[in-house]
Short mmCIF file of C-alpha atoms in Angstrom, two decimals:
data_model
loop_
_atom_site.label_atom_id
_atom_site.label_comp_id
_atom_site.label_asym_id
_atom_site.label_seq_id
_atom_site.Cartn_x
_atom_site.Cartn_y
_atom_site.Cartn_z
CA MET X 285 167.41 114.92 308.50
CA ARG X 286 169.65 117.79 307.45
CA PRO X 287 173.36 117.46 308.25
CA ASP X 288 174.27 119.36 311.40
CA THR X 289 177.62 118.20 312.75
CA PRO X 290 180.94 118.36 310.86
CA ALA X 291 180.92 114.56 310.55
CA GLU X 292 177.44 114.62 309.02
CA HIS X 293 178.47 117.33 306.56
CA ILE X 294 181.53 115.27 305.56
CA ALA X 295 179.37 112.18 305.07
CA GLU X 296 176.89 114.11 302.91
CA ALA X 297 179.73 115.60 300.85
CA GLU X 298 181.17 112.15 300.22
CA ARG X 299 177.75 110.84 299.19
CA LEU X 300 177.39 113.69 296.70
CA ILE X 301 180.88 113.06 295.33
CA ARG X 302 180.04 109.38 294.80
CA THR X 303 176.81 110.35 293.06
CA ALA X 304 178.71 112.75 290.80
CA THR X 305 180.89 109.89 289.57
CA ARG X 306 177.76 107.99 288.52
CA TYR X 307 176.19 110.98 286.79
CA PRO X 308 178.99 112.95 285.11
CA GLU X 309 176.45 115.09 283.28
CA ASP X 310 175.36 116.43 286.70
CA GLN X 311 178.84 116.73 288.14
CA GLU X 312 178.85 120.51 288.47
CA PRO X 313 175.79 121.02 290.72
CA LEU X 314 176.57 117.90 292.75
CA LEU X 315 180.18 118.87 293.43
CA LEU X 316 179.16 122.44 294.27
CA GLN X 317 176.80 121.05 296.89
CA ALA X 318 179.56 118.77 298.16
CA ALA X 319 181.98 121.70 298.42
CA ALA X 320 179.40 123.65 300.43
CA HIS X 321 179.09 120.79 302.91
CA LEU X 322 182.88 120.56 303.20
CA GLU X 323 183.06 124.27 303.97
CA LEU X 324 180.42 123.83 306.68
CA ALA X 325 182.56 121.03 308.12
CA ASP X 326 185.58 123.40 308.03
CA ALA X 327 187.28 121.06 305.55
CA ARG X 328 188.16 124.05 303.40
CA ASP X 329 191.20 122.49 301.77
CA ARG X 330 189.03 119.65 300.43
CA ALA X 331 186.42 122.17 299.26
CA SER X 332 189.14 124.08 297.44
CA SER X 333 190.22 120.89 295.68
CA LEU X 334 186.66 120.35 294.45
CA TYR X 335 186.50 123.91 293.10
CA ASP X 336 189.81 123.32 291.31
CA GLN X 337 188.45 120.08 289.86
CA LEU X 338 185.37 121.86 288.56
CA LEU X 339 187.35 124.72 287.05
CA SER X 340 189.59 122.28 285.19
CA ALA X 341 186.59 120.69 283.47
CA SER X 342 185.15 123.65 281.46
CA PRO X 343 182.19 124.27 283.82
CA ALA X 344 178.94 125.90 282.76
CA ASN X 345 179.33 128.70 285.31
CA PRO X 346 183.05 129.32 285.89
CA HIS X 347 182.55 132.78 287.39
CA LEU X 348 180.33 131.45 290.17
CA ILE X 349 182.80 128.66 290.94
CA LYS X 350 185.68 131.15 291.03
CA ALA X 351 183.66 133.38 293.35
CA LEU X 352 182.95 130.51 295.73
CA GLN X 353 186.59 129.47 295.54
CA ALA X 354 187.68 133.03 296.40
CA ALA X 355 185.38 133.21 299.42
CA ASN X 356 186.59 129.81 300.60
CA LEU X 357 190.29 130.61 300.11
CA TRP X 358 190.04 133.86 302.03
CA GLU X 359 188.43 132.06 304.98
CA TYR X 360 191.45 129.83 305.49
CA GLY X 361 194.27 132.25 304.98
CA HIS X 362 194.81 132.53 301.23
CA GLU X 363 193.90 136.20 300.91
CA ALA X 364 196.18 137.01 297.97
CA GLU X 365 194.71 134.21 295.83
CA ALA X 366 191.21 135.23 296.83
CA ARG X 367 191.80 138.85 295.85
CA ALA X 368 193.22 137.78 292.49
CA LEU X 369 190.11 135.72 291.75
CA ILE X 370 187.81 138.56 292.84
CA ASN X 371 189.64 141.06 290.64
CA GLY X 372 189.40 138.66 287.70
CA ILE X 373 185.66 138.24 288.14
CA ARG X 374 185.11 142.00 288.33
CA ALA X 375 187.19 142.48 285.17
CA ALA X 376 185.17 139.79 283.35
CA ALA X 377 181.86 141.49 284.33
CA PRO X 378 179.67 138.37 284.23
CA LYS X 379 175.97 138.80 283.50
CA ASP X 380 174.98 136.42 286.30
CA PRO X 381 174.16 138.09 289.65
CA ALA X 382 175.32 135.12 291.75
CA PRO X 383 179.12 135.54 291.46
CA TRP X 384 178.80 139.28 292.09
CA GLU X 385 176.87 138.67 295.30
CA VAL X 386 179.36 136.06 296.52
CA ILE X 387 182.44 138.24 296.01
CA ALA X 388 180.77 141.38 297.38
CA GLU X 389 179.76 139.50 300.53
CA ALA X 390 183.27 138.04 300.84
CA LEU X 391 184.69 141.55 300.79
CA GLU X 392 182.08 142.69 303.30
CA ALA X 393 182.86 139.76 305.62
CA HIS X 394 186.49 140.87 305.75
CA ASP X 395 185.67 144.53 306.46
CA GLU X 396 186.45 145.69 302.92
CA LEU X 397 183.27 147.76 302.97
CA GLU X 398 184.19 150.30 300.30
CA ALA X 399 185.28 147.54 297.92
CA SER X 400 182.12 145.58 298.71
CA HIS X 401 179.98 148.63 298.00
CA ASP X 402 181.78 149.22 294.71
CA CYS X 403 181.26 145.58 293.77
CA PHE X 404 177.53 145.63 294.53
CA THR X 405 177.19 148.91 292.62
CA GLU X 406 179.10 147.59 289.57
CA ALA X 407 176.82 144.57 289.49
CA ALA X 408 173.64 146.62 289.80
CA THR X 409 174.78 149.02 287.07
CA LEU X 410 175.59 146.12 284.77
CA LEU X 411 172.58 143.91 285.41
CA ILE X 412 169.62 146.12 286.32
CA ALA X 413 167.98 147.85 283.39
CA ASP X 414 165.59 150.74 283.88
CA ASP X 415 162.78 149.07 281.94
CA ALA X 416 163.34 145.49 283.13
CA PRO X 417 161.58 143.96 286.15
CA LEU X 418 163.74 142.98 289.09
CA THR X 419 164.31 139.29 289.70
CA PRO X 420 165.05 137.67 293.09
CA PRO X 421 168.80 137.53 292.29
CA THR X 422 169.01 141.19 291.26
CA THR X 423 166.88 142.18 294.25
CA ALA X 424 169.40 140.36 296.46
CA LEU X 425 172.14 142.55 294.98
CA LEU X 426 170.26 145.69 295.96
CA THR X 427 169.58 144.30 299.43
CA GLY X 428 173.26 143.56 299.96
CA ARG X 429 174.20 146.98 298.66
CA HIS X 430 171.68 148.57 301.05
CA ARG X 431 173.25 146.73 303.98
CA VAL X 432 176.78 147.84 303.12
CA ARG X 433 175.68 151.44 302.58
CA ARG X 434 174.13 151.45 306.06
CA LEU X 435 177.41 150.20 307.50
CA LEU X 436 179.21 153.00 305.66
CA ALA X 437 176.67 155.55 306.92
CA LEU X 438 175.84 156.62 303.36
CA PRO X 439 172.53 158.38 302.63
CA HIS X 440 169.77 156.54 300.84
CA ASP X 441 169.80 156.68 297.06
CA ASP X 442 167.28 155.51 294.48
CA TRP X 443 168.42 151.87 294.58
CA ASP X 444 168.16 151.86 298.38
CA MET X 445 164.57 153.03 297.99
CA VAL X 446 163.92 150.16 295.59
CA ALA X 447 165.44 147.69 298.05
CA ASP X 448 163.19 149.07 300.82
CA THR X 449 160.14 148.72 298.58
CA ARG X 450 160.97 145.16 297.53
CA HIS X 451 161.60 144.00 301.09
CA ILE X 452 158.64 141.99 302.40
CA GLY X 453 159.89 140.90 305.83
CA PRO X 454 158.22 141.92 309.09
CA ILE X 455 161.19 144.11 310.11
CA PRO X 456 161.93 147.14 307.89
CA LEU X 457 165.15 146.87 305.92
CA ASP X 458 166.60 150.02 307.48
CA GLU X 459 166.15 148.50 310.91
CA LEU X 460 167.59 145.14 309.89
CA HIS X 461 170.67 146.84 308.49
CA ASP X 462 171.13 149.36 311.35
CA PRO X 463 174.75 149.02 312.63
CA LYS X 464 173.61 150.12 316.08
CA ARG X 465 171.63 146.90 316.46
CA ILE X 466 174.76 145.15 317.63
CA TRP X 467 174.76 147.32 320.76
CA ALA X 468 171.46 145.80 321.83
CA LEU X 469 173.14 142.43 322.26
CA GLY X 470 174.97 143.77 325.30
CA SER X 471 171.82 145.11 326.93
CA ASP X 472 170.53 143.90 330.32
CA ASP X 473 166.97 144.75 329.29
CA PRO X 474 165.04 141.54 328.41
CA ALA X 475 162.69 143.52 326.15
CA GLU X 476 165.59 144.87 324.10
CA LEU X 477 167.12 141.40 323.84
CA ARG X 478 163.82 139.87 322.70
CA ALA X 479 163.45 142.61 320.08
CA GLU X 480 166.96 141.96 318.80
CA ILE X 481 166.33 138.21 318.63
CA ALA X 482 163.22 138.92 316.54
CA ARG X 483 165.26 141.11 314.19
CA LEU X 484 167.98 138.48 313.85
CA ARG X 485 165.44 135.78 313.11
CA ALA X 486 163.87 137.93 310.42
CA GLU X 487 167.26 138.63 308.86
CA LEU X 488 168.19 134.94 309.00
CA GLY X 489 164.96 134.11 307.21
CA ASP X 490 165.77 136.63 304.49
CA ARG X 491 169.30 135.24 304.08
CA ARG X 492 168.05 131.67 303.86
CA ALA X 493 165.54 132.68 301.21
CA ALA X 494 168.22 134.53 299.24
CA LEU X 495 170.73 131.71 299.39
CA SER X 496 168.36 128.82 298.84
CA ARG X 497 168.04 127.24 295.43
CA PRO X 498 164.46 125.97 295.43
CA PHE X 499 163.57 123.06 293.22
CA PRO X 500 160.10 121.98 292.15
CA VAL X 501 157.72 119.74 294.01
CA ALA X 502 158.14 116.97 291.48
CA ILE X 503 156.06 113.98 290.43
CA LEU X 504 157.86 110.96 288.99
CA HIS X 505 157.00 109.94 285.43
CA TRP X 506 158.07 106.65 283.84
CA PRO X 507 157.99 106.29 280.03
CA ALA X 508 156.25 103.11 278.91
CA ARG X 509 159.44 101.19 278.12
CA GLU X 510 161.13 102.18 281.37
CA LEU X 511 158.05 101.29 283.42
CA ALA X 512 157.82 97.87 281.78
CA GLU X 513 161.50 97.22 282.59
CA LEU X 514 161.02 98.46 286.14
CA LEU X 515 158.08 96.17 286.82
CA THR X 516 159.84 93.18 285.24
CA SER X 517 162.82 93.70 287.53
CA TYR X 518 160.85 94.68 290.62
CA PRO X 519 157.32 93.21 290.41
CA THR X 520 156.41 94.40 293.92
CA LEU X 521 156.16 97.91 292.49
CA ALA X 522 153.13 96.85 290.44
CA VAL X 523 151.03 97.94 293.41
CA GLU X 524 152.19 101.49 292.69
CA TYR X 525 151.86 101.17 288.91
CA PRO X 526 148.99 98.87 287.88
CA SER X 527 149.34 100.02 284.25
CA HIS X 528 151.12 102.69 282.26
CA GLU X 529 147.84 104.42 281.42
CA ALA X 530 146.87 104.51 285.09
CA HIS X 531 150.31 105.87 285.92
CA LEU X 532 149.93 108.77 283.46
CA THR X 533 146.49 109.56 284.83
CA GLN X 534 147.85 109.55 288.37
CA VAL X 535 150.70 111.91 287.47
CA GLU X 536 148.32 114.51 286.05
CA SER X 537 145.83 114.00 288.89
CA SER X 538 148.51 114.47 291.55
CA LEU X 539 149.78 117.66 289.95
CA ARG X 540 146.30 119.12 289.63
CA THR X 541 145.56 118.28 293.26
CA LEU X 542 148.77 119.97 294.41
CA ALA X 543 148.02 123.03 292.29
CA ALA X 544 144.48 123.25 293.66
CA SER X 545 145.87 123.18 297.22
CA GLY X 546 148.02 126.22 296.45
CA THR X 547 151.34 124.43 295.94
CA THR X 548 153.56 126.29 293.48
CA ASN X 549 156.73 125.44 291.56
CA LEU X 550 155.43 122.07 290.39
CA GLY X 551 157.38 119.84 288.04
CA ILE X 552 157.73 116.41 286.46
CA VAL X 553 160.87 114.29 286.57
CA THR X 554 161.38 111.37 284.20
CA GLY X 555 162.84 108.19 285.64
CA SER X 556 165.02 105.53 284.09
CA VAL X 557 165.80 102.11 285.53
CA PRO X 558 169.63 102.46 285.51
CA SER X 559 169.39 105.85 287.20
CA TYR X 560 166.92 104.52 289.76
CA GLU X 561 169.08 101.49 290.54
CA ALA X 562 172.14 103.69 290.97
CA PHE X 563 170.20 105.93 293.33
CA ALA X 564 169.03 102.91 295.34
CA ALA X 565 172.62 101.72 295.63
CA SER X 566 173.78 105.16 296.81
CA GLU X 567 171.04 105.10 299.47
CA LYS X 568 171.78 101.47 300.38
CA THR X 569 168.12 100.61 299.82
CA SER X 570 166.44 97.98 297.68
CA PRO X 571 164.99 99.31 294.39
CA ALA X 572 161.93 97.19 295.17
CA SER X 573 161.03 99.49 298.07
CA PRO X 574 158.06 101.72 297.14
CA SER X 575 159.18 104.33 299.70
CA LEU X 576 162.29 105.00 297.61
CA LEU X 577 160.28 106.33 294.65
CA ALA X 578 159.45 109.70 296.25
CA GLU X 579 163.06 110.17 297.40
CA TYR X 580 164.26 109.43 293.88
CA ALA X 581 161.88 112.03 292.43
CA THR X 582 163.03 114.64 294.95
CA THR X 583 166.68 113.94 294.19
CA LEU X 584 166.13 114.26 290.44
CA ALA X 585 164.40 117.59 291.01
CA ALA X 586 167.23 118.80 293.24
CA ARG X 587 169.67 117.95 290.45
CA GLY X 588 167.78 120.21 288.06
CA LYS X 589 166.02 117.44 286.15
CA ALA X 590 162.45 118.68 286.61
CA THR X 591 160.33 120.01 283.76
CA PRO X 592 157.97 122.75 284.96
CA TRP X 593 154.26 121.88 285.02
CA PRO X 594 151.87 122.73 283.50
CA PRO X 595 153.20 123.11 279.97
CA THR X 596 151.77 125.79 277.71
CA PRO X 597 148.76 124.59 275.70
CA THR X 598 150.76 124.23 272.48
CA THR X 599 153.81 122.57 274.07
CA PRO X 600 154.10 118.80 273.50
CA CYS X 601 152.53 116.98 276.43
CA TRP X 602 154.83 115.79 279.20
CA CYS X 603 153.65 112.20 278.61
CA THR X 604 155.62 112.11 275.29
CA SER X 605 152.51 111.31 273.26
CA GLY X 606 153.56 113.98 270.75
CA LYS X 607 150.22 115.78 271.06
CA PRO X 608 149.98 119.37 272.27
CA TYR X 609 149.32 119.49 276.00
CA ALA X 610 145.93 121.15 275.42
CA GLU X 611 144.83 118.15 273.34
CA CYS X 612 146.25 115.54 275.72
CA HIS X 613 146.60 115.76 279.49
CA GLY X 614 145.83 119.47 279.38
CA GLU X 615 142.20 118.82 278.51
CA ALA X 616 139.60 119.05 281.25
CA PHE X 617 140.62 116.30 283.65
CA GLY X 618 138.92 113.02 282.87
CA ALA X 619 138.27 114.03 279.25
CA LYS X 620 141.65 113.11 277.87
CA ASP X 621 142.03 110.56 275.13
CA ARG X 622 142.14 107.17 276.87
#
């Protein structure tokens, strides 16, 4: 169940913080998630402390953390600090779309529409090349810019046209971003209200898609040594893993079945016994419980530990045999070397 109340968001943040202490190599994504939950719980001072902690530790993406920190600070009354961080990010001109989108939306949220428009435009000019395909993050920049331009009553330009073309929702982008929509909320006409609810739902779906950070549908793989240690410590799991060879076959079979059903973004996560035991402790569940295995795989994937599947034919096979995938598990299923 997803956290919903402030107390649930606090509890989830504290769980993520505990997990980050066990896995320092994953501290940055875990603490960023924790900070997001703290913001949702309106514990913005605690979220700010987490951002400060991350920034003091030479993070991989300091500009994104500074952008999130700026947005958070502004929400609880530290406007001057927020503006200083935003100005610093704009001066640094990062090549990642994410911090640009965060600071532009922070400016927009506080009615700094001209500054928000300038920020979106700077980012698009810097990151969108004429001969390069748009990515979801750069498309999100153009969508945000389109929205702000509608609020400013500016005429469509070429990038607005691109944003319109890339938009795939049921409600046209011009209609979603029409400032006059807000007037419909005060209408006594049920038909107008229903239409506005439909528009808002469509926009919410777009925002969720833009802000989400999807991770693969992941299958858990145990190297031979780790599986042997796992079964020695927790023999009840032998029902799930009758042998290492059967386990490898099942991993490939499960992935092929998912792919055949139309599931995309598939991946493989590699387990280790210490990591699994730490996860079980964080969930207050016995490592001997077979139901914990799928949760462990999902958590590893959410922490960015998944390797995309399938590999290219010449890439070493995921099973660590050392053979190219095409000569190992990439062969026609059932014809692999047994």
